């Protein structure tokens, strides 16, 4: 545990350095891409615990994200300005921001438990369609709330808090905050995946009845997976809201949920490395296709390429890029010729 | 409470529900034979509307750029456009099955589901590329009229929708229950392997299922387009989810169930819309979750138990 | 002294079909107990009723002096009853070792935070599971297979692995559903010895469903025979072998 804390501190320092490099040397457009990738990674790695490890096909991740986004953004606006009205942007204080993040994560996790509990009895595509339904209901309910702006949502969401020495960084501190949570979610998920809990989750995925007769409480495990995934979706939502400075309920449609699932499928469902790689590909692909789309005057092209990629993947490599493997030192050593010493009994 | 208004909403709901039913049939039949949610089905519905739109446009039955009012399409041509669109959609449905789903038929349930999502995205955004993103005004197939009965308005388009849907669903039920091919369809949805052992051509039957469902979806697309009267490449998104809910509500795999589910959903939405149009959008999903939790087999469906 | 497992008038109806009718038996601690009957007699249904997979239409199950009727499978596993499946249900993607460790999860005492933060407690639990799993793999003669994915194991080893996994939950009673199905005579011999050792060395009571009469007769101390969901005989192997109704159930009525 002490080692984990040290690792996390080291990673935080790394994120600070990363943000510094971004602010000083990298063009704003690319910084934006990198930040969007970070948000996608948090979503995908969280969802991987639900869809990949526990094998519960959830198609409603955008719903959890929206809950976190609105909870965090509303709290942040209230703590910073006290009222919802137009005006210049300012920074949210460090304490308030951490409070907002906690609120986002916890409210999304609560919704996760709420969604997880009644849908436990459903399997496969029925579960997928039910979680999709929950996400849509969430969006419609949010749209109907005038207190958070109705369909136009919240605007003038404060900037993420300053860090020591960050005053002159034009792009702000978003990269630090986003990547701090990227590191956190990856670290915790690696631990979870390798733990006895992670194994119990996989057992539920592989054969629920057998898991139950071995004493694994499948329902509790599934709810836990939903709570975990939803918590980080909520965090991602809060970061997203502060990064964009505005949120609308329509930012979180079914297409968004599908996007996160596609990241997992592309990378290899159940593989954390795959989730990260998938998140990066799915985020960057449309960004690079957009110039082409505009020059040809063909709107929709990037989505078509994306869909075609998905179809080809399913036809020729349905297990995704990584399958269920992880990028680890062991795998690297095996890839280097002569580097791996395979011992076979 | 304004009862006339409520009644008006309910009659509108019946028309809306009839469209849901036409699309729901496609979901329910495909799920019956393949246990696959064919996400692309709602985009075939969208194509149905466009396949009727294009010939009408080419033949000059649309308002031109100067804003001049176009003439109505003659009835014989309407029939031709509808049948043409049904045939084209049937071909698209068969093509989707052949190219995307058949290669994955034996690779679990996740891969086909993802593929279905992929095909759906491909059609939606491919549609944007080809047809453009902006909504298009649909040609006037029927001159709009409405009849007033005790304060409740009946639009002739609504009546056409309900009658067409009823006739087509009736014909489909007859086909499935009283023809050789219909019997093959029921056999395949009962058991793949047994049907094959009985000498039924399973592949041909599945292709036929997709063609039937797709052609009905085409009619649904045209009817909705007549009623709206604009069409967009993403019009299938909402319809798809709701039609699927209708199929689940009625009992997935059951054709009368799809009709019943469609009507119930259409009417419930319209009744809730009397109080709040925003929340009427959520009705479908509340019904979906309710049904899945209380009676996953739906109203007319039957459930099977996993063998331990 | 009361029985370890007692079923009293268990009945299971699926719609109009009565799969098991008024099944009663009492298994003493330390017994090797057999449950036999022709195909479709309702043997597996009895297992499903005992281990909580199905909730009986009527009747009660008592295990270690407490009523467990209708309890969910995890609670029953926690009380000390474990089982294998007729159609093998392993965790296919996990290795043989991990399959057995999954069985050991039940007796662990860690929470989510131990897992997320990799505390010392988690490390100790992981080691306990690993050691116990290796011990059981060795007991079943599978130590060579520890690292292999369950789905890559040969058929006979898959059956044995399922038994090892069931034993990992530290049960008082283990229910084996046709463990010798699909094995050749010499494999069956080995399995019979293994089952006896489970009882003698690990002190686990065994309830066995088996088709192979020779195996059951040679192994079990008491046997109950089911036919069409009804109990037609119960007693020592020798009495069962000469029971007219049993012979009739297995061979049909002799003409004339």
PDB file of N, CA and C in Angstrom, chain A residues 57 59 118-119 121-130 132-134 136-137 140-141 143-145 209 254-255 258 261-262 265 269 298-301 303-308 310-311 314-315 318, chain B residues 31 35-37 39 99-100 103-104 109-119 121-122 125-126 128-129 132-133 237 241 244 248 252 278-279 281-282 285-286 288-289 292-294 296 306 308:
ATOM      1  N   UNK A  57     -22.779  -6.413 -20.160  1.00  0.00           N
ATOM      2  CA  UNK A  57     -22.698  -5.524 -21.306  1.00  0.00           C
ATOM      3  C   UNK A  57     -23.519  -4.259 -21.067  1.00  0.00           C
ATOM      4  N   UNK A  59     -24.508  -0.446 -21.838  1.00  0.00           N
ATOM      5  CA  UNK A  59     -24.506   0.470 -22.977  1.00  0.00           C
ATOM      6  C   UNK A  59     -25.054   1.817 -22.518  1.00  0.00           C
ATOM      7  N   UNK A 118     -31.431  -3.245 -10.087  1.00  0.00           N
ATOM      8  CA  UNK A 118     -32.596  -3.882 -10.722  1.00  0.00           C
ATOM      9  C   UNK A 118     -32.267  -4.632 -12.010  1.00  0.00           C
ATOM     10  N   UNK A 119     -31.172  -4.275 -12.682  1.00  0.00           N
ATOM     11  CA  UNK A 119     -30.904  -4.916 -13.969  1.00  0.00           C
ATOM     12  C   UNK A 119     -30.035  -6.166 -13.831  1.00  0.00           C
ATOM     13  N   UNK A 121     -30.690  -9.107 -13.055  1.00  0.00           N
ATOM     14  CA  UNK A 121     -31.223 -10.378 -13.541  1.00  0.00           C
ATOM     15  C   UNK A 121     -31.125 -10.469 -15.060  1.00  0.00           C
ATOM     16  N   UNK A 122     -30.812  -9.352 -15.706  1.00  0.00           N
ATOM     17  CA  UNK A 122     -30.782  -9.354 -17.161  1.00  0.00           C
ATOM     18  C   UNK A 122     -29.409  -9.747 -17.665  1.00  0.00           C
ATOM     19  N   UNK A 123     -29.405 -10.340 -18.864  1.00  0.00           N
ATOM     20  CA  UNK A 123     -28.131 -10.780 -19.423  1.00  0.00           C
ATOM     21  C   UNK A 123     -27.975 -10.252 -20.838  1.00  0.00           C
ATOM     22  N   UNK A 124     -26.722 -10.168 -21.254  1.00  0.00           N
ATOM     23  CA  UNK A 124     -26.402  -9.913 -22.657  1.00  0.00           C
ATOM     24  C   UNK A 124     -27.105  -8.698 -23.236  1.00  0.00           C
ATOM     25  N   UNK A 125     -27.753  -8.919 -24.370  1.00  0.00           N
ATOM     26  CA  UNK A 125     -28.327  -7.779 -25.092  1.00  0.00           C
ATOM     27  C   UNK A 125     -29.496  -7.151 -24.343  1.00  0.00           C
ATOM     28  N   UNK A 126     -30.185  -7.935 -23.515  1.00  0.00           N
ATOM     29  CA  UNK A 126     -31.262  -7.342 -22.736  1.00  0.00           C
ATOM     30  C   UNK A 126     -30.707  -6.331 -21.735  1.00  0.00           C
ATOM     31  N   UNK A 127     -29.584  -6.692 -21.119  1.00  0.00           N
ATOM     32  CA  UNK A 127     -28.947  -5.761 -20.188  1.00  0.00           C
ATOM     33  C   UNK A 127     -28.483  -4.529 -20.947  1.00  0.00           C
ATOM     34  N   UNK A 128     -27.907  -4.741 -22.122  1.00  0.00           N
ATOM     35  CA  UNK A 128     -27.415  -3.625 -22.924  1.00  0.00           C
ATOM     36  C   UNK A 128     -28.534  -2.636 -23.185  1.00  0.00           C
ATOM     37  N   UNK A 129     -29.670  -3.158 -23.603  1.00  0.00           N
ATOM     38  CA  UNK A 129     -30.754  -2.272 -23.992  1.00  0.00           C
ATOM     39  C   UNK A 129     -31.374  -1.603 -22.752  1.00  0.00           C
ATOM     40  N   UNK A 130     -31.362  -2.308 -21.612  1.00  0.00           N
ATOM     41  CA  UNK A 130     -31.909  -1.716 -20.389  1.00  0.00           C
ATOM     42  C   UNK A 130     -31.010  -0.576 -19.892  1.00  0.00           C
ATOM     43  N   UNK A 132     -29.030   1.178 -21.702  1.00  0.00           N
ATOM     44  CA  UNK A 132     -29.218   2.251 -22.680  1.00  0.00           C
ATOM     45  C   UNK A 132     -30.482   3.048 -22.324  1.00  0.00           C
ATOM     46  N   UNK A 133     -31.533   2.309 -21.963  1.00  0.00           N
ATOM     47  CA  UNK A 133     -32.777   2.959 -21.562  1.00  0.00           C
ATOM     48  C   UNK A 133     -32.577   3.838 -20.341  1.00  0.00           C
ATOM     49  N   UNK A 134     -31.840   3.349 -19.357  1.00  0.00           N
ATOM     50  CA  UNK A 134     -31.563   4.139 -18.154  1.00  0.00           C
ATOM     51  C   UNK A 134     -30.831   5.427 -18.510  1.00  0.00           C
ATOM     52  N   UNK A 136     -30.888   7.031 -21.293  1.00  0.00           N
ATOM     53  CA  UNK A 136     -31.800   7.946 -21.988  1.00  0.00           C
ATOM     54  C   UNK A 136     -32.751   8.619 -20.992  1.00  0.00           C
ATOM     55  N   UNK A 137     -33.244   7.827 -20.031  1.00  0.00           N
ATOM     56  CA  UNK A 137     -34.133   8.417 -19.023  1.00  0.00           C
ATOM     57  C   UNK A 137     -33.388   9.510 -18.264  1.00  0.00           C
ATOM     58  N   UNK A 140     -33.237  12.593 -20.342  1.00  0.00           N
ATOM     59  CA  UNK A 140     -34.532  13.278 -20.451  1.00  0.00           C
ATOM     60  C   UNK A 140     -34.864  13.993 -19.140  1.00  0.00           C
ATOM     61  N   UNK A 141     -34.583  13.306 -18.021  1.00  0.00           N
ATOM     62  CA  UNK A 141     -34.843  13.934 -16.721  1.00  0.00           C
ATOM     63  C   UNK A 141     -33.991  15.191 -16.565  1.00  0.00           C
ATOM     64  N   UNK A 143     -32.844  17.055 -18.944  1.00  0.00           N
ATOM     65  CA  UNK A 143     -33.370  18.066 -19.867  1.00  0.00           C
ATOM     66  C   UNK A 143     -34.556  18.793 -19.260  1.00  0.00           C
ATOM     67  N   UNK A 144     -35.315  18.083 -18.423  1.00  0.00           N
ATOM     68  CA  UNK A 144     -36.533  18.674 -17.876  1.00  0.00           C
ATOM     69  C   UNK A 144     -36.266  19.546 -16.639  1.00  0.00           C
ATOM     70  N   UNK A 145     -35.002  19.590 -16.164  1.00  0.00           N
ATOM     71  CA  UNK A 145     -34.715  20.363 -14.940  1.00  0.00           C
ATOM     72  C   UNK A 145     -34.328  21.804 -15.281  1.00  0.00           C
ATOM     73  N   UNK A 209     -23.314 -19.195 -12.847  1.00  0.00           N
ATOM     74  CA  UNK A 209     -23.858 -20.218 -11.953  1.00  0.00           C
ATOM     75  C   UNK A 209     -22.739 -20.909 -11.175  1.00  0.00           C
ATOM     76  N   UNK A 254     -26.947   8.449 -26.619  1.00  0.00           N
ATOM     77  CA  UNK A 254     -26.598   7.039 -26.812  1.00  0.00           C
ATOM     78  C   UNK A 254     -25.315   6.883 -27.627  1.00  0.00           C
ATOM     79  N   UNK A 255     -25.132   7.783 -28.594  1.00  0.00           N
ATOM     80  CA  UNK A 255     -23.942   7.690 -29.441  1.00  0.00           C
ATOM     81  C   UNK A 255     -22.682   7.754 -28.579  1.00  0.00           C
ATOM     82  N   UNK A 258     -22.164   4.433 -26.926  1.00  0.00           N
ATOM     83  CA  UNK A 258     -21.686   3.460 -27.904  1.00  0.00           C
ATOM     84  C   UNK A 258     -20.205   3.674 -28.165  1.00  0.00           C
ATOM     85  N   UNK A 261     -18.089   1.980 -25.639  1.00  0.00           N
ATOM     86  CA  UNK A 261     -18.078   0.531 -25.856  1.00  0.00           C
ATOM     87  C   UNK A 261     -17.170   0.183 -27.035  1.00  0.00           C
ATOM     88  N   UNK A 262     -17.242   1.010 -28.087  1.00  0.00           N
ATOM     89  CA  UNK A 262     -16.404   0.750 -29.256  1.00  0.00           C
ATOM     90  C   UNK A 262     -14.922   0.804 -28.875  1.00  0.00           C
ATOM     91  N   UNK A 265     -14.133  -2.530 -27.352  1.00  0.00           N
ATOM     92  CA  UNK A 265     -14.179  -3.626 -28.317  1.00  0.00           C
ATOM     93  C   UNK A 265     -12.976  -3.569 -29.244  1.00  0.00           C
ATOM     94  N   UNK A 269     -11.924  -6.398 -25.391  1.00  0.00           N
ATOM     95  CA  UNK A 269     -12.747  -6.353 -24.199  1.00  0.00           C
ATOM     96  C   UNK A 269     -12.082  -7.147 -23.081  1.00  0.00           C
ATOM     97  N   UNK A 298     -17.819  16.185 -47.393  1.00  0.00           N
ATOM     98  CA  UNK A 298     -18.639  15.018 -47.087  1.00  0.00           C
ATOM     99  C   UNK A 298     -18.810  14.900 -45.583  1.00  0.00           C
ATOM    100  N   UNK A 299     -19.854  15.487 -45.036  1.00  0.00           N
ATOM    101  CA  UNK A 299     -20.025  15.351 -43.594  1.00  0.00           C
ATOM    102  C   UNK A 299     -20.472  13.931 -43.295  1.00  0.00           C
ATOM    103  N   UNK A 300     -20.001  13.397 -42.194  1.00  0.00           N
ATOM    104  CA  UNK A 300     -20.326  12.018 -41.855  1.00  0.00           C
ATOM    105  C   UNK A 300     -19.221  11.048 -42.223  1.00  0.00           C
ATOM    106  N   UNK A 301     -18.240  11.535 -43.000  1.00  0.00           N
ATOM    107  CA  UNK A 301     -17.178  10.640 -43.456  1.00  0.00           C
ATOM    108  C   UNK A 301     -16.419  10.003 -42.298  1.00  0.00           C
ATOM    109  N   UNK A 303     -17.354   9.389 -39.299  1.00  0.00           N
ATOM    110  CA  UNK A 303     -18.139   8.364 -38.620  1.00  0.00           C
ATOM    111  C   UNK A 303     -18.247   7.106 -39.482  1.00  0.00           C
ATOM    112  N   UNK A 304     -18.278   7.289 -40.788  1.00  0.00           N
ATOM    113  CA  UNK A 304     -18.367   6.136 -41.677  1.00  0.00           C
ATOM    114  C   UNK A 304     -17.087   5.308 -41.600  1.00  0.00           C
ATOM    115  N   UNK A 305     -15.957   6.004 -41.588  1.00  0.00           N
ATOM    116  CA  UNK A 305     -14.676   5.304 -41.461  1.00  0.00           C
ATOM    117  C   UNK A 305     -14.632   4.529 -40.154  1.00  0.00           C
ATOM    118  N   UNK A 306     -15.110   5.183 -39.108  1.00  0.00           N
ATOM    119  CA  UNK A 306     -15.139   4.619 -37.769  1.00  0.00           C
ATOM    120  C   UNK A 306     -16.006   3.365 -37.734  1.00  0.00           C
ATOM    121  N   UNK A 307     -17.178   3.445 -38.380  1.00  0.00           N
ATOM    122  CA  UNK A 307     -18.068   2.293 -38.425  1.00  0.00           C
ATOM    123  C   UNK A 307     -17.445   1.161 -39.250  1.00  0.00           C
ATOM    124  N   UNK A 308     -16.828   1.539 -40.368  1.00  0.00           N
ATOM    125  CA  UNK A 308     -16.221   0.530 -41.229  1.00  0.00           C
ATOM    126  C   UNK A 308     -15.096  -0.191 -40.483  1.00  0.00           C
ATOM    127  N   UNK A 310     -14.892  -0.628 -37.306  1.00  0.00           N
ATOM    128  CA  UNK A 310     -15.521  -1.512 -36.329  1.00  0.00           C
ATOM    129  C   UNK A 310     -15.966  -2.817 -36.993  1.00  0.00           C
ATOM    130  N   UNK A 311     -16.570  -2.698 -38.175  1.00  0.00           N
ATOM    131  CA  UNK A 311     -17.063  -3.884 -38.878  1.00  0.00           C
ATOM    132  C   UNK A 311     -15.911  -4.788 -39.300  1.00  0.00           C
ATOM    133  N   UNK A 314     -14.619  -6.642 -36.341  1.00  0.00           N
ATOM    134  CA  UNK A 314     -15.483  -7.748 -35.924  1.00  0.00           C
ATOM    135  C   UNK A 314     -15.330  -8.945 -36.859  1.00  0.00           C
ATOM    136  N   UNK A 315     -15.128  -8.660 -38.152  1.00  0.00           N
ATOM    137  CA  UNK A 315     -15.015  -9.746 -39.111  1.00  0.00           C
ATOM    138  C   UNK A 315     -13.678 -10.463 -39.003  1.00  0.00           C
ATOM    139  N   UNK A 318     -12.295 -10.361 -34.021  1.00  0.00           N
ATOM    140  CA  UNK A 318     -13.371 -10.006 -33.086  1.00  0.00           C
ATOM    141  C   UNK A 318     -12.887  -9.865 -31.646  1.00  0.00           C
TER     142      UNK A 318
ATOM    143  N   UNK B  31     -34.967 -11.188 -34.128  1.00  0.00           N
ATOM    144  CA  UNK B  31     -34.578 -11.686 -32.809  1.00  0.00           C
ATOM    145  C   UNK B  31     -35.061 -13.117 -32.632  1.00  0.00           C
ATOM    146  N   UNK B  35     -31.647 -14.383 -32.332  1.00  0.00           N
ATOM    147  CA  UNK B  35     -31.366 -13.808 -31.003  1.00  0.00           C
ATOM    148  C   UNK B  35     -30.414 -12.618 -31.121  1.00  0.00           C
ATOM    149  N   UNK B  36     -30.696 -11.767 -32.099  1.00  0.00           N
ATOM    150  CA  UNK B  36     -29.830 -10.619 -32.354  1.00  0.00           C
ATOM    151  C   UNK B  36     -30.693  -9.369 -32.403  1.00  0.00           C
ATOM    152  N   UNK B  37     -30.267  -8.335 -31.688  1.00  0.00           N
ATOM    153  CA  UNK B  37     -30.934  -7.042 -31.836  1.00  0.00           C
ATOM    154  C   UNK B  37     -30.340  -6.398 -33.075  1.00  0.00           C
ATOM    155  N   UNK B  39     -29.667  -3.684 -34.780  1.00  0.00           N
ATOM    156  CA  UNK B  39     -29.671  -2.228 -34.630  1.00  0.00           C
ATOM    157  C   UNK B  39     -29.839  -1.518 -35.976  1.00  0.00           C
ATOM    158  N   UNK B  99     -23.699 -10.028 -45.637  1.00  0.00           N
ATOM    159  CA  UNK B  99     -22.332  -9.510 -45.539  1.00  0.00           C
ATOM    160  C   UNK B  99     -21.868  -9.347 -44.097  1.00  0.00           C
ATOM    161  N   UNK B 100     -22.774  -8.938 -43.217  1.00  0.00           N
ATOM    162  CA  UNK B 100     -22.310  -8.587 -41.874  1.00  0.00           C
ATOM    163  C   UNK B 100     -22.624  -9.642 -40.827  1.00  0.00           C
ATOM    164  N   UNK B 103     -21.361 -14.137 -41.506  1.00  0.00           N
ATOM    165  CA  UNK B 103     -20.015 -14.614 -41.158  1.00  0.00           C
ATOM    166  C   UNK B 103     -19.807 -14.772 -39.656  1.00  0.00           C
ATOM    167  N   UNK B 104     -20.630 -14.096 -38.852  1.00  0.00           N
ATOM    168  CA  UNK B 104     -20.421 -14.120 -37.401  1.00  0.00           C
ATOM    169  C   UNK B 104     -21.436 -14.985 -36.681  1.00  0.00           C
ATOM    170  N   UNK B 109     -22.450 -14.026 -28.954  1.00  0.00           N
ATOM    171  CA  UNK B 109     -23.518 -13.055 -29.153  1.00  0.00           C
ATOM    172  C   UNK B 109     -23.011 -11.624 -29.159  1.00  0.00           C
ATOM    173  N   UNK B 110     -21.827 -11.414 -28.612  1.00  0.00           N
ATOM    174  CA  UNK B 110     -21.328 -10.049 -28.517  1.00  0.00           C
ATOM    175  C   UNK B 110     -20.910  -9.520 -29.885  1.00  0.00           C
ATOM    176  N   UNK B 111     -20.170 -10.326 -30.633  1.00  0.00           N
ATOM    177  CA  UNK B 111     -19.657  -9.855 -31.916  1.00  0.00           C
ATOM    178  C   UNK B 111     -20.785  -9.441 -32.874  1.00  0.00           C
ATOM    179  N   UNK B 112     -21.847 -10.242 -33.026  1.00  0.00           N
ATOM    180  CA  UNK B 112     -22.940  -9.785 -33.897  1.00  0.00           C
ATOM    181  C   UNK B 112     -23.592  -8.497 -33.394  1.00  0.00           C
ATOM    182  N   UNK B 113     -23.701  -8.369 -32.080  1.00  0.00           N
ATOM    183  CA  UNK B 113     -24.329  -7.171 -31.518  1.00  0.00           C
ATOM    184  C   UNK B 113     -23.511  -5.925 -31.878  1.00  0.00           C
ATOM    185  N   UNK B 114     -22.209  -6.023 -31.702  1.00  0.00           N
ATOM    186  CA  UNK B 114     -21.327  -4.902 -32.037  1.00  0.00           C
ATOM    187  C   UNK B 114     -21.397  -4.632 -33.540  1.00  0.00           C
ATOM    188  N   UNK B 115     -21.418  -5.720 -34.307  1.00  0.00           N
ATOM    189  CA  UNK B 115     -21.504  -5.551 -35.756  1.00  0.00           C
ATOM    190  C   UNK B 115     -22.789  -4.824 -36.134  1.00  0.00           C
ATOM    191  N   UNK B 116     -23.887  -5.199 -35.466  1.00  0.00           N
ATOM    192  CA  UNK B 116     -25.161  -4.538 -35.755  1.00  0.00           C
ATOM    193  C   UNK B 116     -25.046  -3.038 -35.484  1.00  0.00           C
ATOM    194  N   UNK B 117     -24.392  -2.695 -34.374  1.00  0.00           N
ATOM    195  CA  UNK B 117     -24.188  -1.272 -34.067  1.00  0.00           C
ATOM    196  C   UNK B 117     -23.353  -0.628 -35.167  1.00  0.00           C
ATOM    197  N   UNK B 118     -22.316  -1.343 -35.621  1.00  0.00           N
ATOM    198  CA  UNK B 118     -21.456  -0.822 -36.681  1.00  0.00           C
ATOM    199  C   UNK B 118     -22.219  -0.582 -37.973  1.00  0.00           C
ATOM    200  N   UNK B 119     -23.053  -1.555 -38.363  1.00  0.00           N
ATOM    201  CA  UNK B 119     -23.828  -1.401 -39.597  1.00  0.00           C
ATOM    202  C   UNK B 119     -24.759  -0.201 -39.464  1.00  0.00           C
ATOM    203  N   UNK B 121     -24.362   2.499 -37.602  1.00  0.00           N
ATOM    204  CA  UNK B 121     -23.583   3.745 -37.736  1.00  0.00           C
ATOM    205  C   UNK B 121     -23.227   3.998 -39.200  1.00  0.00           C
ATOM    206  N   UNK B 122     -22.852   2.907 -39.867  1.00  0.00           N
ATOM    207  CA  UNK B 122     -22.453   3.017 -41.271  1.00  0.00           C
ATOM    208  C   UNK B 122     -23.607   3.574 -42.116  1.00  0.00           C
ATOM    209  N   UNK B 125     -24.454   7.431 -40.987  1.00  0.00           N
ATOM    210  CA  UNK B 125     -23.524   8.476 -41.414  1.00  0.00           C
ATOM    211  C   UNK B 125     -23.187   8.360 -42.893  1.00  0.00           C
ATOM    212  N   UNK B 126     -23.272   7.135 -43.435  1.00  0.00           N
ATOM    213  CA  UNK B 126     -23.192   6.989 -44.881  1.00  0.00           C
ATOM    214  C   UNK B 126     -24.360   7.730 -45.516  1.00  0.00           C
ATOM    215  N   UNK B 128     -25.769  10.353 -44.256  1.00  0.00           N
ATOM    216  CA  UNK B 128     -25.418  11.776 -44.196  1.00  0.00           C
ATOM    217  C   UNK B 128     -24.514  12.164 -45.352  1.00  0.00           C
ATOM    218  N   UNK B 129     -23.563  11.286 -45.655  1.00  0.00           N
ATOM    219  CA  UNK B 129     -22.627  11.587 -46.742  1.00  0.00           C
ATOM    220  C   UNK B 129     -23.361  11.681 -48.075  1.00  0.00           C
ATOM    221  N   UNK B 132     -26.865  14.109 -47.491  1.00  0.00           N
ATOM    222  CA  UNK B 132     -26.701  15.416 -46.842  1.00  0.00           C
ATOM    223  C   UNK B 132     -27.344  15.402 -45.466  1.00  0.00           C
ATOM    224  N   UNK B 133     -26.878  16.314 -44.596  1.00  0.00           N
ATOM    225  CA  UNK B 133     -27.364  16.282 -43.214  1.00  0.00           C
ATOM    226  C   UNK B 133     -28.709  16.988 -43.044  1.00  0.00           C
ATOM    227  N   UNK B 237     -32.834   6.760 -35.565  1.00  0.00           N
ATOM    228  CA  UNK B 237     -32.319   6.603 -34.205  1.00  0.00           C
ATOM    229  C   UNK B 237     -33.429   6.419 -33.172  1.00  0.00           C
ATOM    230  N   UNK B 241     -35.116   2.700 -31.320  1.00  0.00           N
ATOM    231  CA  UNK B 241     -35.197   2.369 -29.901  1.00  0.00           C
ATOM    232  C   UNK B 241     -36.640   2.077 -29.502  1.00  0.00           C
ATOM    233  N   UNK B 244     -38.051  -1.118 -30.923  1.00  0.00           N
ATOM    234  CA  UNK B 244     -37.525  -2.278 -30.208  1.00  0.00           C
ATOM    235  C   UNK B 244     -38.239  -2.452 -28.872  1.00  0.00           C
ATOM    236  N   UNK B 248     -40.229  -5.698 -27.419  1.00  0.00           N
ATOM    237  CA  UNK B 248     -39.995  -6.328 -26.113  1.00  0.00           C
ATOM    238  C   UNK B 248     -41.283  -6.338 -25.299  1.00  0.00           C
ATOM    239  N   UNK B 252     -40.853 -10.516 -27.389  1.00  0.00           N
ATOM    240  CA  UNK B 252     -39.976 -10.601 -28.540  1.00  0.00           C
ATOM    241  C   UNK B 252     -40.128 -11.965 -29.214  1.00  0.00           C
ATOM    242  N   UNK B 278     -41.783  16.543 -22.804  1.00  0.00           N
ATOM    243  CA  UNK B 278     -40.427  16.082 -22.493  1.00  0.00           C
ATOM    244  C   UNK B 278     -40.476  14.674 -21.931  1.00  0.00           C
ATOM    245  N   UNK B 279     -41.346  14.472 -20.929  1.00  0.00           N
ATOM    246  CA  UNK B 279     -41.364  13.165 -20.281  1.00  0.00           C
ATOM    247  C   UNK B 279     -41.991  12.098 -21.162  1.00  0.00           C
ATOM    248  N   UNK B 281     -41.090  11.388 -23.937  1.00  0.00           N
ATOM    249  CA  UNK B 281     -39.943  10.726 -24.577  1.00  0.00           C
ATOM    250  C   UNK B 281     -39.369   9.629 -23.689  1.00  0.00           C
ATOM    251  N   UNK B 282     -39.582   9.764 -22.378  1.00  0.00           N
ATOM    252  CA  UNK B 282     -39.007   8.788 -21.446  1.00  0.00           C
ATOM    253  C   UNK B 282     -39.911   7.577 -21.254  1.00  0.00           C
ATOM    254  N   UNK B 285     -38.720   4.140 -22.437  1.00  0.00           N
ATOM    255  CA  UNK B 285     -37.640   3.517 -21.675  1.00  0.00           C
ATOM    256  C   UNK B 285     -38.120   3.033 -20.318  1.00  0.00           C
ATOM    257  N   UNK B 286     -39.060   3.774 -19.725  1.00  0.00           N
ATOM    258  CA  UNK B 286     -39.623   3.304 -18.455  1.00  0.00           C
ATOM    259  C   UNK B 286     -40.371   1.994 -18.685  1.00  0.00           C
ATOM    260  N   UNK B 288     -39.796  -0.123 -21.048  1.00  0.00           N
ATOM    261  CA  UNK B 288     -38.781  -1.136 -21.340  1.00  0.00           C
ATOM    262  C   UNK B 288     -38.239  -1.744 -20.055  1.00  0.00           C
ATOM    263  N   UNK B 289     -37.796  -0.875 -19.146  1.00  0.00           N
ATOM    264  CA  UNK B 289     -37.169  -1.385 -17.934  1.00  0.00           C
ATOM    265  C   UNK B 289     -38.195  -2.115 -17.076  1.00  0.00           C
ATOM    266  N   UNK B 292     -38.779  -5.535 -18.648  1.00  0.00           N
ATOM    267  CA  UNK B 292     -37.636  -6.429 -18.487  1.00  0.00           C
ATOM    268  C   UNK B 292     -37.551  -6.951 -17.063  1.00  0.00           C
ATOM    269  N   UNK B 293     -37.937  -6.124 -16.102  1.00  0.00           N
ATOM    270  CA  UNK B 293     -37.816  -6.553 -14.715  1.00  0.00           C
ATOM    271  C   UNK B 293     -38.982  -7.429 -14.289  1.00  0.00           C
ATOM    272  N   UNK B 294     -40.180  -7.100 -14.755  1.00  0.00           N
ATOM    273  CA  UNK B 294     -41.354  -7.803 -14.259  1.00  0.00           C
ATOM    274  C   UNK B 294     -41.661  -9.043 -15.097  1.00  0.00           C
ATOM    275  N   UNK B 296     -39.864 -10.395 -18.451  1.00  0.00           N
ATOM    276  CA  UNK B 296     -38.934 -10.232 -19.572  1.00  0.00           C
ATOM    277  C   UNK B 296     -39.449 -10.870 -20.853  1.00  0.00           C
ATOM    278  N   UNK B 306     -32.625 -21.784 -18.670  1.00  0.00           N
ATOM    279  CA  UNK B 306     -31.306 -22.338 -18.987  1.00  0.00           C
ATOM    280  C   UNK B 306     -31.155 -23.712 -18.356  1.00  0.00           C
ATOM    281  N   UNK B 308     -29.356 -26.553 -16.489  1.00  0.00           N
ATOM    282  CA  UNK B 308     -28.215 -26.662 -15.578  1.00  0.00           C
ATOM    283  C   UNK B 308     -27.744 -28.104 -15.563  1.00  0.00           C
TER     284      UNK B 308
END
